[in-house]
Short mmCIF file of C-alpha atoms in Angstrom, two decimals:
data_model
loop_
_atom_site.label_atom_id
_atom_site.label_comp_id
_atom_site.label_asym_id
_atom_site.label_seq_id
_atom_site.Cartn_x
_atom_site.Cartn_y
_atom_site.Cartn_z
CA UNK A 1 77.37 125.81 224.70
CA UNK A 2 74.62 128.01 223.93
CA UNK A 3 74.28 131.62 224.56
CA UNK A 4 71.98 130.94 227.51
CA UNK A 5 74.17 128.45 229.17
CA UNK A 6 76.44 129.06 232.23
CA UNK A 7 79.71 130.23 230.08
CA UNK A 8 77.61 132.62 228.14
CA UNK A 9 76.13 134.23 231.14
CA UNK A 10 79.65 134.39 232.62
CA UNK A 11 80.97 135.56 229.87
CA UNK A 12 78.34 138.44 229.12
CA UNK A 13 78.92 139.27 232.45
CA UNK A 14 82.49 139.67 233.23
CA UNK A 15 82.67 141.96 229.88
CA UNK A 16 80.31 144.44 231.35
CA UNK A 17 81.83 144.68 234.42
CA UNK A 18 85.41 145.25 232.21
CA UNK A 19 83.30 147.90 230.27
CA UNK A 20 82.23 149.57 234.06
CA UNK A 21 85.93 149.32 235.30
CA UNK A 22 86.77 151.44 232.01
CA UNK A 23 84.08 153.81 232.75
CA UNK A 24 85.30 154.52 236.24
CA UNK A 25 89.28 154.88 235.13
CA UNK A 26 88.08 157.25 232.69
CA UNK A 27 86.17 159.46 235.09
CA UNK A 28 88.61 159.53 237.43
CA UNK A 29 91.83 160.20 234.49
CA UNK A 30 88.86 162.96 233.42
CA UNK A 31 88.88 164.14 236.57
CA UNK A 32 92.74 164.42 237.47
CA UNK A 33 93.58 165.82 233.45
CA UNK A 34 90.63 168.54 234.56
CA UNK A 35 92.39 169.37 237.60
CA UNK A 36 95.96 169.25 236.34
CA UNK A 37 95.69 171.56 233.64
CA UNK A 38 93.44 173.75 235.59
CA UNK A 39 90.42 173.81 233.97
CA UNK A 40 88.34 172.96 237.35
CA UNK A 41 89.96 174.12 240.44
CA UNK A 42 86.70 173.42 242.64
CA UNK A 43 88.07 170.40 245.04
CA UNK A 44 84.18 169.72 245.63
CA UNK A 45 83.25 168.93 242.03
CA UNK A 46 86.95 166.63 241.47
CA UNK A 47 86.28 164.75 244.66
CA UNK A 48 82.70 164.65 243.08
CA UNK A 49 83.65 162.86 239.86
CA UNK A 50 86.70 160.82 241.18
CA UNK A 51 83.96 159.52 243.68
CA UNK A 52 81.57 158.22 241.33
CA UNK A 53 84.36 156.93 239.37
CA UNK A 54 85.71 155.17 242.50
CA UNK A 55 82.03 153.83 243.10
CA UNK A 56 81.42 152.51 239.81
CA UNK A 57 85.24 150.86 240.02
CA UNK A 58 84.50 149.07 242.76
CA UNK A 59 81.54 148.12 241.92
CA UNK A 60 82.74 146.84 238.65
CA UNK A 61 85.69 144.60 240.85
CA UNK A 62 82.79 143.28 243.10
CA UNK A 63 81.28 141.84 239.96
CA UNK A 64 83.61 140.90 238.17
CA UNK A 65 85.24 138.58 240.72
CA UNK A 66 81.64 137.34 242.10
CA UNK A 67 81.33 136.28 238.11
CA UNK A 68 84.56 134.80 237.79
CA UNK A 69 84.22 132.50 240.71
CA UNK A 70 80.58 132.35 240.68
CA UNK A 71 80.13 133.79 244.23
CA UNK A 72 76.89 133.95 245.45
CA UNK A 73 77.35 136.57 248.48
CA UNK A 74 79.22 138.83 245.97
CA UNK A 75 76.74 138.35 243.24
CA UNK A 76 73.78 138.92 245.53
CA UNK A 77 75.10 141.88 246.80
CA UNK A 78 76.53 143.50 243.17
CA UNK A 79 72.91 142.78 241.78
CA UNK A 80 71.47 145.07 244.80
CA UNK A 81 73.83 147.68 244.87
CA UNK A 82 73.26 148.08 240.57
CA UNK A 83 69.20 147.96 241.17
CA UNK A 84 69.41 151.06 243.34
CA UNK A 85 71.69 153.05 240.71
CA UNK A 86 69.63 152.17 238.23
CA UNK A 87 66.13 153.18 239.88
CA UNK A 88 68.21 156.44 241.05
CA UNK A 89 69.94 157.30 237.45
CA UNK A 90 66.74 156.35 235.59
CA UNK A 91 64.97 159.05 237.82
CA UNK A 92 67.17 161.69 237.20
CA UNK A 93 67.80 160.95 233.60
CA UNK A 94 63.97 161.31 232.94
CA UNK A 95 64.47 164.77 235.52
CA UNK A 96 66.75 165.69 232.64
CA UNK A 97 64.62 165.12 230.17
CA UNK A 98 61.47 166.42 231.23
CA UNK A 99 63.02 169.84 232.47
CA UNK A 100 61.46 172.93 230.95
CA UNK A 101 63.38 176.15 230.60
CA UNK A 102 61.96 177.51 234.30
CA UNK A 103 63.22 175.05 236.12
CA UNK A 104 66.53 174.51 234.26
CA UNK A 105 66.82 178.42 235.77
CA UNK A 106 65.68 177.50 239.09
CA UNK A 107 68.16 174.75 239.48
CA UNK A 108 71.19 176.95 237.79
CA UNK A 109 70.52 179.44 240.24
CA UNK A 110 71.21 177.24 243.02
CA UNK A 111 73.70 175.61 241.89
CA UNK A 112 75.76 179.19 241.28
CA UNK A 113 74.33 179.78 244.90
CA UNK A 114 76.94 176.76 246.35
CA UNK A 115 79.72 177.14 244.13
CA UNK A 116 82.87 178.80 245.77
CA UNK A 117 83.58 182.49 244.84
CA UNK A 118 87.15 180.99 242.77
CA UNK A 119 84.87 178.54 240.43
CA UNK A 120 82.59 180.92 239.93
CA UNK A 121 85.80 183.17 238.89
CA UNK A 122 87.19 180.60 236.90
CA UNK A 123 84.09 180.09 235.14
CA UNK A 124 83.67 183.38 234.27
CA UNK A 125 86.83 183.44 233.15
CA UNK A 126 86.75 180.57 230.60
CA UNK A 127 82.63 181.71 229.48
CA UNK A 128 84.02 185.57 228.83
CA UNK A 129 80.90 186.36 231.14
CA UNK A 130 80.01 187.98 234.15
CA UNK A 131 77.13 187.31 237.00
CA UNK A 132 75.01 184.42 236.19
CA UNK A 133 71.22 185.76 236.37
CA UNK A 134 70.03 189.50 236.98
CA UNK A 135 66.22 189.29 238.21
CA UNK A 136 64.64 190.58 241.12
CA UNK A 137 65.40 187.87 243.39
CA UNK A 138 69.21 187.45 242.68
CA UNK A 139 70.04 191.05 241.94
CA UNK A 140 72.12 191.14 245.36
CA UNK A 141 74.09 188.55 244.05
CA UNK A 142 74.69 189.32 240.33
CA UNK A 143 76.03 192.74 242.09
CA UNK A 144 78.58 190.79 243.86
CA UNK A 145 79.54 188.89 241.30
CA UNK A 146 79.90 191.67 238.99
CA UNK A 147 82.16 193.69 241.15
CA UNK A 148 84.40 190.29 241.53
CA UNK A 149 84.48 189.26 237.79
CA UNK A 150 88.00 189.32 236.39
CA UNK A 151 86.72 188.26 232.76
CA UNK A 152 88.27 189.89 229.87
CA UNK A 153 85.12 191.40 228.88
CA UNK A 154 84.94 193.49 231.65
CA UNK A 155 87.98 195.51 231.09
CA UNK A 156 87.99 195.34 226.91
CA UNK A 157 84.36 195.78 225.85
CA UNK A 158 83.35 197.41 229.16
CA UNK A 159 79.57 195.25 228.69
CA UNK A 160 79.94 191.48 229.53
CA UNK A 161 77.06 189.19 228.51
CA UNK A 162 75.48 187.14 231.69
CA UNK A 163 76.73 183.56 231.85
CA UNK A 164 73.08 182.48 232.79
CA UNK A 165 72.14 183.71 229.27
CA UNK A 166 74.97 181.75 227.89
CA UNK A 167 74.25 178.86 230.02
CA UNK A 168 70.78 178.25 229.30
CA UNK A 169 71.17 178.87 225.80
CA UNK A 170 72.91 175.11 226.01
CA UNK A 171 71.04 173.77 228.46
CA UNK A 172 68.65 172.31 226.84
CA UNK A 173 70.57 170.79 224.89
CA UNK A 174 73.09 169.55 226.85
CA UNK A 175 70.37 167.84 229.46
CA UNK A 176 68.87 165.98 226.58
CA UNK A 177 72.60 164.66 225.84
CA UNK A 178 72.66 164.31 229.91
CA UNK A 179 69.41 162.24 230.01
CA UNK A 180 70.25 160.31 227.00
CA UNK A 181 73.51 158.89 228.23
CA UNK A 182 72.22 158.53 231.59
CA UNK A 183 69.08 156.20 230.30
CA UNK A 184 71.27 154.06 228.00
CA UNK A 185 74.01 153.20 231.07
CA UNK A 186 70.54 152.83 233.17
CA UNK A 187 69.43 149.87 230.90
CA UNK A 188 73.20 148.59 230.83
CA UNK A 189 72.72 148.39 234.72
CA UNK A 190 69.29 146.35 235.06
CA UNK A 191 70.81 144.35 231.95
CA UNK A 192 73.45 143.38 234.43
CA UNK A 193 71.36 142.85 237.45
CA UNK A 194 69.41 140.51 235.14
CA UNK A 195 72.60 138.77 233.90
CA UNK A 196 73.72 138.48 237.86
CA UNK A 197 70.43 136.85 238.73
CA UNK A 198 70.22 134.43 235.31
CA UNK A 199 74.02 133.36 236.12
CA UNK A 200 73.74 133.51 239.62
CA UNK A 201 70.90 130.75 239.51
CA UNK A 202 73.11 128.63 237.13
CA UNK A 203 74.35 125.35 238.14
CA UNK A 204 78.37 125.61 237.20
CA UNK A 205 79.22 122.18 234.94
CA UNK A 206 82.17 122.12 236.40
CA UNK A 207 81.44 122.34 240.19
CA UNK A 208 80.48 119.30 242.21
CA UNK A 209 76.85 119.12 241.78
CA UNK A 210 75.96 118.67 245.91
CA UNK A 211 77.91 122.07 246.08
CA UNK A 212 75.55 123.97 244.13
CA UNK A 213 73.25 126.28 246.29
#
């Protein structure tokens, strides 16, 4: 059989839905190990990742059993559900890419704005920093957060660096690694909503032929 018969397709198929499955176990273990040994202890940002690793597991079982048994409902519907993650992760992984040092501020800013007074503590904490920007339009809350820091700094060197400062001086970096991985599991995705409509559109050898739709 060649690689662009039916067995190949199936085949091609069913071992990037394993490789999706493993994805989304990993996120969530990621997830649970983070909150376990307390290195998170925001409940928004675990239920966060354990939710896209949930997603992306069931996703993964969708098309894995619409390939095994060569579905077409389950097949139709796995191949629409990956074309919208795509188009959305291959927006915001060229976001990621494209972000210049003003806006990476802008959108650390409110970001720090959401987060829960105990992350922000915790992150602090771990960073050795205190406050996240001091400008005029966040001085009000750098204040706050200085007077609720608990970081080591505080109390041993008496002058703590801003974690904004510390932040940013990664970000850049750590967006392009963002956007990278985000475009090459984008391309994964519309490889395998192209594999789902090749295979779907495959007449199985094995199947009685008038049952073919």
């Amino acid at each position: 059989m060649v690689c662009g018969g039916f067995t190949c397709s199936k085949n091609a198929l069913c071992s990037l839905n394993v490789v999706y499955m493993l994805v989304g176990l990993l996120l969530i273990g990621v997830a649970a190990w983070g909150k376990g040994f307390g290195l998170v202890s925001s409940i928004h940002i675990i239920g966060g990742v354990i939710a896209v690793g949930v997603f992306l597991l069931l996703i993964a079982i969708v098309g894995l059993i619409g390939a095994m048994h060569h579905h077409q409902v389950m097949l139709f519907f796995y191949m629409v559900i990956l074309f919208i993650v795509f188009l959305f992760q291959f927006g915001v992984s060229c976001s990621c890419l494209a972000m210049n040092r003003g806006q990476q501020e802008t959108l650390l800013t409110s970001a720090w704005g959401i987060l829960q007074n105990k992350t922000k503590i915790d992150l602090e904490d771990q960073l050795n920093c205190c406050g996240l920007i001091n400008s005029t339009d966040t001085r009000q809350q750098f204040e706050q957060d200085l007077l609720h820091c608990t970081a080591s700094c505080k109390t041993h060197q008496k002058v703590c660096q801003r974690c904004g400062d510390l932040m940013l001086n990664h970000a850049s970096e750590a967006l392009k690694i963002l956007g990278g991985v985000g475009l090459f599991f984008s391309f994964t995705e519309i490889l395998g909503v192209w594999l789902a409509v090749r295979y779907r559109n495959q007449k199985d050898p094995r199947a009685n032929p008038s049952a073919f739709l």
